[in-house]
mmCIF file of C-alpha atoms in Angstrom:
data_model
loop_
_atom_site.group_PDB
_atom_site.id
_atom_site.type_symbol
_atom_site.label_atom_id
_atom_site.label_comp_id
_atom_site.label_asym_id
_atom_site.label_seq_id
_atom_site.Cartn_x
_atom_site.Cartn_y
_atom_site.Cartn_z
ATOM 1 C CA MET O 19 27.794 56.573 23.700
ATOM 2 C CA SER O 20 28.999 57.057 20.013
ATOM 3 C CA VAL O 21 33.097 56.567 19.100
ATOM 4 C CA TYR O 22 33.446 59.196 17.629
ATOM 5 C CA ARG O 23 33.072 61.571 19.955
ATOM 6 C CA PRO O 24 35.426 63.428 20.604
ATOM 7 C CA ARG O 25 37.378 62.613 24.248
ATOM 8 C CA THR O 26 40.704 63.642 26.972
ATOM 9 C CA ASN O 27 43.809 62.891 25.994
ATOM 10 C CA ASP O 28 43.957 60.387 28.834
ATOM 11 C CA CYS O 29 40.376 58.443 27.901
ATOM 12 C CA VAL O 30 41.448 58.112 24.357
ATOM 13 C CA ILE O 31 44.683 56.375 26.073
ATOM 14 C CA THR O 32 42.142 54.677 28.538
ATOM 15 C CA LYS O 33 40.429 53.787 25.142
ATOM 16 C CA TRP O 34 43.631 52.512 23.765
ATOM 17 C CA MET O 35 44.922 50.122 26.575
ATOM 18 C CA ASN O 36 41.616 48.798 26.626
ATOM 19 C CA GLY O 37 41.642 47.692 22.556
ATOM 20 C CA ASP O 38 38.250 50.089 22.157
ATOM 21 C CA HIS O 39 38.350 52.851 18.968
ATOM 22 C CA ALA O 40 38.667 56.892 20.419
ATOM 23 C CA ARG O 41 39.897 59.625 19.447
ATOM 24 C CA ASN O 42 40.614 63.440 20.899
ATOM 25 C CA HIS O 43 38.776 66.612 19.692
ATOM 26 C CA ARG O 44 41.359 67.755 16.987
ATOM 27 C CA ASN O 45 41.878 63.889 15.634
ATOM 28 C CA SER O 46 45.652 64.530 17.086
ATOM 29 C CA LEU O 47 45.524 61.404 19.364
ATOM 30 C CA ARG O 48 43.795 58.230 18.092
ATOM 31 C CA SER O 49 43.036 54.276 19.075
ATOM 32 C CA VAL O 50 41.883 52.345 16.221
ATOM 33 C CA SER O 51 40.712 48.218 17.360
ATOM 34 C CA TYR O 52 40.490 45.662 15.281
ATOM 35 C CA PRO O 53 38.350 42.816 16.007
ATOM 36 C CA ASN O 54 40.731 40.462 17.772
ATOM 37 C CA GLY O 55 41.543 42.612 20.257
ATOM 38 C CA SER O 56 44.134 44.950 19.620
ATOM 39 C CA ALA O 57 44.417 48.216 19.210
ATOM 40 C CA GLU O 58 46.995 51.040 18.072
ATOM 41 C CA LEU O 59 47.758 54.839 19.063
ATOM 42 C CA PHE O 60 48.501 57.187 16.711
ATOM 43 C CA SER O 61 49.489 60.808 17.763
ATOM 44 C CA TYR O 62 49.270 62.510 14.127
ATOM 45 C CA GLY O 63 49.989 60.039 11.184
ATOM 46 C CA LEU O 64 52.517 58.170 13.129
ATOM 47 C CA LYS O 65 52.001 54.884 15.264
ATOM 48 C CA ILE O 66 52.826 55.650 18.815
ATOM 49 C CA ALA O 67 52.463 52.511 20.398
ATOM 50 C CA GLU O 68 50.221 49.575 19.838
ATOM 51 C CA ARG O 69 48.086 46.617 21.688
ATOM 52 C CA THR O 70 48.663 42.988 20.807
ATOM 53 C CA VAL O 71 46.507 40.473 20.806
ATOM 54 C CA THR O 72 47.286 39.143 24.594
ATOM 55 C CA GLY O 73 46.824 42.301 25.827
ATOM 56 C CA SER O 74 50.213 43.404 26.144
ATOM 57 C CA LEU O 75 51.117 47.110 25.325
ATOM 58 C CA ILE O 76 53.907 48.338 23.726
ATOM 59 C CA ILE O 77 55.026 52.126 23.398
ATOM 60 C CA ALA O 78 57.443 53.830 20.633
ATOM 61 C CA ASP O 79 59.543 56.255 22.923
ATOM 62 C CA PHE O 80 59.075 59.315 20.163
ATOM 63 C CA THR O 81 61.153 61.647 22.589
ATOM 64 C CA ALA O 82 63.765 63.941 22.602
ATOM 65 C CA PRO O 83 66.008 61.696 25.246
ATOM 66 C CA ALA O 84 65.831 58.620 23.410
ATOM 67 C CA ASP O 85 66.523 60.613 20.175
ATOM 68 C CA GLY O 86 62.778 60.011 18.408
ATOM 69 C CA PHE O 87 61.460 63.431 18.892
ATOM 70 C CA HIS O 88 58.889 64.043 15.831
ATOM 71 C CA SER O 89 57.174 66.809 17.152
ATOM 72 C CA MET O 90 56.211 68.486 20.976
ATOM 73 C CA THR O 91 52.480 67.179 20.667
ATOM 74 C CA THR O 92 53.946 64.114 19.656
ATOM 75 C CA SER O 93 56.501 63.600 23.122
ATOM 76 C CA CYS O 94 53.478 64.846 24.953
ATOM 77 C CA HIS O 95 51.186 62.138 24.337
ATOM 78 C CA VAL O 96 53.714 59.387 24.439
ATOM 79 C CA ASN O 97 54.607 60.809 27.691
ATOM 80 C CA LEU O 98 51.135 60.745 29.169
ATOM 81 C CA THR O 99 50.794 57.033 27.199
ATOM 82 C CA LYS O 100 53.791 55.841 29.379
ATOM 83 C CA VAL O 101 52.757 57.791 32.536
ATOM 84 C CA HIS O 102 49.451 55.710 32.232
ATOM 85 C CA ALA O 103 49.974 51.992 30.616
ATOM 86 C CA ILE O 104 53.370 51.855 32.803
ATOM 87 C CA ARG O 105 50.847 50.667 35.960
ATOM 88 C CA GLU O 106 49.916 48.366 33.673
ATOM 89 C CA GLY O 107 53.507 46.284 32.567
ATOM 90 C CA ALA O 108 54.003 48.239 29.583
ATOM 91 C CA ILE O 109 57.013 47.811 27.336
ATOM 92 C CA ILE O 110 59.102 50.883 26.213
ATOM 93 C CA MET O 111 60.748 50.742 22.174
ATOM 94 C CA HIS O 112 63.876 53.030 21.538
ATOM 95 C CA PRO O 113 62.305 54.278 18.516
ATOM 96 C CA LYS O 114 65.218 52.235 16.352
ATOM 97 C CA VAL O 115 64.208 49.505 17.378
ATOM 98 C CA TRP O 116 60.331 49.990 16.773
ATOM 99 C CA GLU O 117 60.914 51.514 13.309
ATOM 100 C CA CYS O 118 63.076 48.305 13.202
ATOM 101 C CA SER O 119 60.109 45.950 14.293
ATOM 102 C CA PRO O 120 56.706 44.473 12.833
ATOM 103 C CA MET O 121 55.333 47.319 15.200
ATOM 104 C CA SER O 122 56.196 50.299 13.235
ATOM 105 C CA ASP O 123 53.841 48.545 10.331
ATOM 106 C CA SER O 124 50.184 50.244 10.719
ATOM 107 C CA ARG O 125 47.042 48.388 9.200
ATOM 108 C CA PRO O 126 44.902 50.338 7.366
ATOM 109 C CA PHE O 127 42.109 51.628 8.526
#
């Protein structure tokens, strides 16, 4: 199975939670994984979540209620990620805290 095969948004999020590469059919949601087990989740070019080396799931709340709105699509991606990852004990981070943390930095890929 190719890492570049387009997947549903639900599948991309599940792959991110497991530390795997994936992208949706429009490449608007993608998971980028690294050899150390960490992974980053992007909505368009904006990093919206990180899976740490230890497997912790951190999500930036880029939605209107959190005063972090970027776009309707990004809000949908964030909310869907929250639905999936909260069951696994994910941490939801306020966008202003996220932007001040090292989590907001993305690695070159």
